[in-house]
Amino acid sequence: REANTLGSKSVDARTTNAAVELKVLIEQMREQVQNVE
């Protein structure tokens, strides 16, 4: 959730890109957790 807030409130393109990358990493982690369960 915080990654979404960071991305939507940022005005710097680098920060926005970092937020998008963070969201991708979070999604990958969620998928890995699903595979473990």
PDB file of C-alpha atoms in Angstrom:
ATOM      1  CA  ARG A   1       0.000   0.000   0.000  1.00  0.00           C
ATOM      2  CA  GLU A   2       2.794   2.393   0.856  1.00  0.00           C
ATOM      3  CA  ALA A   3       4.420   1.719  -2.517  1.00  0.00           C
ATOM      4  CA  ASN A   4       1.226   2.903  -4.217  1.00  0.00           C
ATOM      5  CA  THR A   5       1.152   6.052  -2.095  1.00  0.00           C
ATOM      6  CA  LEU A   6       4.805   6.747  -2.810  1.00  0.00           C
ATOM      7  CA  GLY A   7       4.246   6.368  -6.543  1.00  0.00           C
ATOM      8  CA  SER A   8       1.133   8.492  -6.683  1.00  0.00           C
ATOM      9  CA  LYS A   9       2.502  11.362  -4.593  1.00  0.00           C
ATOM     10  CA  SER A  10       5.948  11.596  -6.144  1.00  0.00           C
ATOM     11  CA  VAL A  11       6.786  14.281  -8.668  1.00  0.00           C
ATOM     12  CA  ASP A  12      10.262  12.977  -9.463  1.00  0.00           C
ATOM     13  CA  ALA A  13      10.404  10.412 -12.269  1.00  0.00           C
ATOM     14  CA  ARG A  14      13.125   8.428 -10.501  1.00  0.00           C
ATOM     15  CA  THR A  15      10.971   8.084  -7.412  1.00  0.00           C
ATOM     16  CA  THR A  16       8.009   6.991  -9.509  1.00  0.00           C
ATOM     17  CA  ASN A  17      10.142   4.387 -11.280  1.00  0.00           C
ATOM     18  CA  ALA A  18      11.460   3.123  -7.950  1.00  0.00           C
ATOM     19  CA  ALA A  19       7.903   2.785  -6.654  1.00  0.00           C
ATOM     20  CA  VAL A  20       6.901   0.765  -9.719  1.00  0.00           C
ATOM     21  CA  GLU A  21       9.917  -1.511  -9.282  1.00  0.00           C
ATOM     22  CA  LEU A  22       9.038  -1.908  -5.617  1.00  0.00           C
ATOM     23  CA  LYS A  23       5.490  -2.942  -6.524  1.00  0.00           C
ATOM     24  CA  VAL A  24       6.854  -5.545  -8.945  1.00  0.00           C
ATOM     25  CA  LEU A  25       9.161  -6.948  -6.272  1.00  0.00           C
ATOM     26  CA  ILE A  26       6.312  -7.088  -3.760  1.00  0.00           C
ATOM     27  CA  GLU A  27       4.172  -8.993  -6.243  1.00  0.00           C
ATOM     28  CA  GLN A  28       7.021 -11.440  -6.912  1.00  0.00           C
ATOM     29  CA  MET A  29       7.398 -12.005  -3.178  1.00  0.00           C
ATOM     30  CA  ARG A  30       3.660 -12.672  -2.864  1.00  0.00           C
ATOM     31  CA  GLU A  31       3.862 -15.261  -5.639  1.00  0.00           C
ATOM     32  CA  GLN A  32       6.784 -16.988  -3.926  1.00  0.00           C
ATOM     33  CA  VAL A  33       4.894 -17.108  -0.635  1.00  0.00           C
ATOM     34  CA  GLN A  34       1.920 -18.667  -2.433  1.00  0.00           C
ATOM     35  CA  ASN A  35       4.236 -21.336  -3.835  1.00  0.00           C
ATOM     36  CA  VAL A  36       5.572 -22.147  -0.364  1.00  0.00           C
ATOM     37  CA  GLU A  37       2.097 -22.512   1.145  1.00  0.00           C
TER      38      GLU A  37
END
